[in-house]
Amino acid sequence: MQIPGTLLGGLLSGVIGQATRSPEQSSQTKSEPTGVKTANETLNALLARSGVQSLGQEILKSYDVTHITPRQFSEMLQKLRESGVISEEEYLDLTQIRRDLTEAGIEADEPVDLLDFYQKLMRKLQLMLSLASTESIDGIQQTLQRAEKHLEWLEKVSTQQLEPGTDIWA
């Protein structure tokens, strides 16, 4: 079951201004369903080819996911796709981050901390899940799994930006 756009839009618009999870909670991840690539597996596969890893790292050095505008985020994804660092499928998946920001009412040139944004979104989704009726649980769980996957990817990108020389693709 899909979450209606107005419900999800309301959820996303309420993400800004909420308290975030503690570092301990942020480090806890839930396992993905069987057959679904984890963000780590995806990132490992992304840069397995020779030379692509350094190119990806060079692109990522130019962006700070803790202070980035939606427009800059889209530009970063476009560069990663054009350089072959991410596939078309991965690009399409990651563009959902931009759609989430738009649904939350964040302007194209408004800086946002993507880690904080997704931590808050996940807290709200977890709350919704605990209060949800049986028929709406599937849609909320799917949205929560997608948000967890995006947060994991963003955390790896952020680690690369904070600690030069760290291989986020491993």
PDB file of C-alpha atoms in Angstrom, residues 10-20 101 103-106 112-113 116-121:
ATOM      1  CA  GLY A  10       2.826  16.402   5.713  1.00  0.00           C
ATOM      2  CA  LEU A  11       5.260  13.995   7.273  1.00  0.00           C
ATOM      3  CA  LEU A  12       8.185  15.406   5.322  1.00  0.00           C
ATOM      4  CA  SER A  13       7.203  19.016   5.937  1.00  0.00           C
ATOM      5  CA  GLY A  14       7.248  18.300   9.665  1.00  0.00           C
ATOM      6  CA  VAL A  15      10.745  16.828   9.567  1.00  0.00           C
ATOM      7  CA  ILE A  16      12.511  20.158   9.916  1.00  0.00           C
ATOM      8  CA  GLY A  17      12.810  21.355  13.503  1.00  0.00           C
ATOM      9  CA  GLN A  18      12.479  17.999  15.298  1.00  0.00           C
ATOM     10  CA  ALA A  19      15.132  16.550  17.604  1.00  0.00           C
ATOM     11  CA  THR A  20      17.450  14.007  16.001  1.00  0.00           C
ATOM     12  CA  LEU A 101      13.392  17.459   0.187  1.00  0.00           C
ATOM     13  CA  GLU A 103       7.982  17.395  -0.510  1.00  0.00           C
ATOM     14  CA  ALA A 104       9.294  18.740   2.804  1.00  0.00           C
ATOM     15  CA  GLY A 105       9.126  22.266   1.386  1.00  0.00           C
ATOM     16  CA  ILE A 106      12.876  22.823   1.197  1.00  0.00           C
ATOM     17  CA  VAL A 112      20.046  21.393   4.569  1.00  0.00           C
ATOM     18  CA  ASP A 113      21.798  18.765   6.678  1.00  0.00           C
ATOM     19  CA  ASP A 116      19.712  15.295  10.206  1.00  0.00           C
ATOM     20  CA  PHE A 117      16.818  15.393   7.740  1.00  0.00           C
ATOM     21  CA  TYR A 118      16.750  11.602   7.329  1.00  0.00           C
ATOM     22  CA  GLN A 119      17.255  10.923  11.033  1.00  0.00           C
ATOM     23  CA  LYS A 120      14.193  13.038  11.773  1.00  0.00           C
ATOM     24  CA  LEU A 121      12.228  11.458   8.949  1.00  0.00           C
TER      25      LEU A 121
END
